[in-house]
Coordinates of C-alpha atoms in Angstrom, one line a residue:
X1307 CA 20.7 -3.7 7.7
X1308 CA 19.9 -7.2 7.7
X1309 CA 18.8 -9.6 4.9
X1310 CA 15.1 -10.1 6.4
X1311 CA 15.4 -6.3 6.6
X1312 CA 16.0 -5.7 3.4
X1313 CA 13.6 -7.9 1.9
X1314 CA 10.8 -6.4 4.4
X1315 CA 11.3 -3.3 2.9
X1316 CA 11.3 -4.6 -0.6
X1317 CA 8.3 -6.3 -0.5
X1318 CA 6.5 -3.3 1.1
X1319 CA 7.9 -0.9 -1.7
X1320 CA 6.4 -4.0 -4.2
X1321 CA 3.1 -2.8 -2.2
X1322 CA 3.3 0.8 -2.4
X1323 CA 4.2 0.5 -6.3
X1324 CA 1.1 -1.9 -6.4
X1325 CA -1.4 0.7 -5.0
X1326 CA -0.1 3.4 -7.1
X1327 CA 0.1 1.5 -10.0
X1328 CA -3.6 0.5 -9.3
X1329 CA -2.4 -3.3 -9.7
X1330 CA -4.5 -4.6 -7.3
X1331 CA -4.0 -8.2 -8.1
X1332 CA -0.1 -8.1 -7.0
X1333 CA -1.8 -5.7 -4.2
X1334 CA -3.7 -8.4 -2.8
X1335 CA -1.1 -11.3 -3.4
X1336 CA 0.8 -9.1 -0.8
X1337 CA -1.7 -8.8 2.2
X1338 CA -3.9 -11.5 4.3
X1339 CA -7.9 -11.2 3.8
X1340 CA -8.4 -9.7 7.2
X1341 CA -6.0 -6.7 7.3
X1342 CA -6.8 -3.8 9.3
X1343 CA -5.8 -0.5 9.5
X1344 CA -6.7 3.5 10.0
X1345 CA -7.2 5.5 7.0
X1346 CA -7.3 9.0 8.9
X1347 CA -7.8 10.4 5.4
X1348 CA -11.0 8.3 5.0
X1349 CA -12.8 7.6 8.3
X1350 CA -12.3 8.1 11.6
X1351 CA -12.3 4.6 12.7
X1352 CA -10.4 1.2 12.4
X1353 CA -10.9 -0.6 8.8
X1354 CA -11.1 -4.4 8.7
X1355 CA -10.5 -6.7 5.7
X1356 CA -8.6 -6.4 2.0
X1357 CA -11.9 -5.4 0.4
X1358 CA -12.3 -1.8 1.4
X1359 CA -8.4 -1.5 0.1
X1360 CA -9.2 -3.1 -3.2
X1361 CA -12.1 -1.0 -3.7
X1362 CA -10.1 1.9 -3.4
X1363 CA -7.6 1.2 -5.5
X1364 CA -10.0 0.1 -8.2
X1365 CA -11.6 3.1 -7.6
X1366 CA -8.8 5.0 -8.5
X1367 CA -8.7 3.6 -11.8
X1368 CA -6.8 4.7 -14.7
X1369 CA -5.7 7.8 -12.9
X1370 CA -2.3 6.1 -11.6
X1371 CA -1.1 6.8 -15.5
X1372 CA -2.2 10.5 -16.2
X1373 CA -0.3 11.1 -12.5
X1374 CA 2.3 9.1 -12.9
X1375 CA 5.2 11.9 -13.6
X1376 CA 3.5 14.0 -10.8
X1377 CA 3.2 11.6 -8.0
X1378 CA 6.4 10.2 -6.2
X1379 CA 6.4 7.6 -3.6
X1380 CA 9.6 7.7 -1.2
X1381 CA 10.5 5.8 2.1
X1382 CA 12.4 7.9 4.2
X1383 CA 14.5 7.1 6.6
X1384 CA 12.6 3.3 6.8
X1385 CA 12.8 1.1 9.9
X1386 CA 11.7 -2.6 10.4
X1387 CA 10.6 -3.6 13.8

């Protein structure tokens, strides 16, 4: 695995760890304003901009604590391209 690889993966695992641990100000540091994405879990349809995820993970508030020996967050098998 490459250098640029490796970092890649390291920031995105800085991002996973930022949503679970409902940091949403490293969150945010880590994404552009107009992201977009599908959230099959939350609507049907394409999602535009950082302020629905924001919201969300606000939304999720202190919970990230209380969960936080129940909840894992693994990459498996990851793969930049």
């Amino acid at each position: 695995m490459s250098e640029i690889e490796r970092e890649l993966l390291a920031v995105t695992q800085r991002l996973l760890d930022a949503i679970h641990a409902g940091d949403v100000e490293t969150y945010a540091s880590l994404c552009v304003a107009d992201l977009s994405c599908y959230e099959t879990d939350v609507a049907p349809y394409r999602i535009d901009n950082l302020e629905f995820h924001t919201d969300l993970i606000r939304a999720m508030g202190g919970r990230a604590d209380q969960y936080a020996n129940l909840v894992r967050c693994d990459m498996l098998t990851p793969r930049v391209q």
